[in-house]
């Protein structure tokens, strides 16, 4: 079996090495997680453009994205995105998602603030007729 997902988050990486993107290195890799490392420049990520089957690149939590480690607008990776588009045109029709912000957890429903409100909310649950 060929490696399809590679999770390298929290590894103090400052660059994704060019040697890791050789022709036979990761031919089936579709997810690369580099979250929460020390990648500070788009140039440090340019080698990933040669991962032909890559569909998901996770980079939030890196200095590249600013002081918070997140960039919802994606302005900090415009050069990288253009490189990816230029290199992939002609050999890959796969879409590539670049996650620049940590996924937000779904907020749970707040508990009722009073017993009367709790009674009103649960009043018609499990009613059988």
Coordinates of C-alpha atoms in Angstrom, one line a residue:
X1 CA 0.0 0.0 0.0
X2 CA 1.1 3.5 -0.8
X3 CA 1.1 6.3 1.8
X4 CA -2.0 8.5 1.3
X5 CA -2.0 10.8 4.4
X6 CA 1.0 12.3 6.1
X7 CA 0.5 14.1 9.4
X8 CA 3.6 16.1 10.4
X9 CA 2.0 18.7 12.7
X10 CA 3.8 19.8 15.9
X11 CA 7.2 18.7 14.6
X12 CA 9.2 22.0 14.6
X13 CA 9.5 21.9 10.9
X14 CA 10.7 25.1 9.2
X15 CA 10.5 23.8 5.6
X16 CA 9.0 21.0 3.5
X17 CA 12.1 19.4 2.0
X18 CA 12.5 19.3 -1.8
X19 CA 14.0 15.8 -1.6
X20 CA 10.6 14.6 -0.2
X21 CA 8.9 15.5 -3.5
X22 CA 10.9 13.4 -5.9
X23 CA 9.1 11.4 -8.6
X24 CA 8.8 8.2 -6.5
X25 CA 8.6 9.6 -3.0
X26 CA 4.8 10.0 -2.4
X27 CA 3.0 9.0 -5.5
X28 CA -0.4 8.5 -3.8
X29 CA -0.2 11.2 -1.1
X30 CA -3.5 13.2 -1.0
X31 CA -3.3 14.8 2.4
X32 CA -0.3 16.6 3.9
X33 CA -0.7 18.1 7.4
X34 CA 2.0 20.6 8.4
X35 CA -0.1 22.4 11.0
X36 CA 1.6 24.0 14.0
X37 CA 5.2 24.0 12.8
X38 CA 7.6 26.9 12.3
X39 CA 7.1 27.4 8.5
X40 CA 7.6 31.2 8.0
X41 CA 7.7 31.6 4.2
X42 CA 5.8 30.5 1.2
X43 CA 9.1 29.5 -0.4
X44 CA 9.4 26.9 2.3
X45 CA 6.3 25.2 1.0
X46 CA 6.9 25.5 -2.7
X47 CA 8.2 21.9 -3.0
X48 CA 4.6 20.6 -2.3
X49 CA 3.5 21.7 -5.7
X50 CA 5.2 18.6 -7.1
X51 CA 3.0 16.2 -5.1
X52 CA 0.7 15.4 -8.0
X53 CA -2.1 13.8 -6.2
X54 CA -2.3 16.2 -3.2
X55 CA -5.8 17.3 -2.5
X56 CA -5.5 18.7 1.1
X57 CA -2.7 20.8 2.5
X58 CA -3.0 21.9 6.1
X59 CA -0.8 24.8 7.2
X60 CA -2.6 26.7 10.0
X61 CA -0.6 27.4 13.1
X62 CA 2.5 28.4 11.2
X63 CA 4.2 31.9 11.4
X64 CA 3.7 32.2 7.6
X65 CA 0.0 33.0 8.3
X66 CA 0.7 35.9 10.7
X67 CA 0.7 36.3 14.5
X68 CA -2.4 34.2 15.1
X69 CA -1.2 31.4 12.8
X70 CA -4.4 31.7 10.8
X71 CA -5.3 33.5 7.6
X72 CA -8.9 32.9 6.6
X73 CA -8.5 35.2 3.5
X74 CA -5.5 33.3 2.2
X75 CA -3.7 36.5 1.3
X76 CA -0.5 35.2 2.9
X77 CA -0.2 32.3 0.5
X78 CA -1.2 33.9 -2.8
X79 CA 2.3 33.2 -4.3
X80 CA 2.1 29.5 -3.2
X81 CA -1.5 29.2 -4.6
X82 CA -0.3 30.6 -7.9
X83 CA 2.7 28.2 -8.1
X84 CA 0.3 25.3 -7.3
X85 CA -2.0 26.4 -10.1
X86 CA 0.8 26.9 -12.6
X87 CA 2.6 23.6 -11.9
X88 CA -0.5 21.5 -11.7
X89 CA -2.1 22.8 -14.9
X90 CA -1.9 20.1 -17.5
X91 CA -1.1 17.1 -15.3
X92 CA -3.7 17.2 -12.5
X93 CA -7.4 18.1 -12.5
X94 CA -7.6 17.5 -8.8
X95 CA -8.7 20.4 -6.7
X96 CA -6.4 21.3 -3.9
X97 CA -7.7 22.7 -0.6
X98 CA -5.3 24.7 1.6
X99 CA -6.4 25.0 5.2
X100 CA -5.2 28.3 6.6
X101 CA -7.4 28.4 9.7
X102 CA -8.1 25.8 12.3
X103 CA -11.6 24.2 11.8
X104 CA -14.0 25.6 14.4
X105 CA -15.8 23.2 16.6
X106 CA -19.6 23.1 16.3
X107 CA -21.1 24.9 19.3
X108 CA -23.3 22.7 21.5
X109 CA -26.7 23.9 22.3
X110 CA -26.6 26.0 25.5
X111 CA -28.4 24.5 28.5
X112 CA -31.6 26.2 29.5
X113 CA -31.0 29.0 32.0
X114 CA -34.0 28.2 34.2
X115 CA -36.1 25.2 35.2
X116 CA -39.2 26.8 33.6
X117 CA -37.3 27.2 30.3
X118 CA -36.1 23.6 30.6
X119 CA -39.7 22.4 31.1
X120 CA -40.9 24.4 28.1
X121 CA -38.2 23.0 25.8
X122 CA -38.7 19.4 26.9
X123 CA -42.5 19.6 27.1
X124 CA -43.3 18.0 23.8
X125 CA -40.5 15.5 23.4
X126 CA -41.4 11.9 23.1
X127 CA -45.1 12.5 22.9
X128 CA -47.1 9.5 21.7
X129 CA -50.7 9.7 20.7

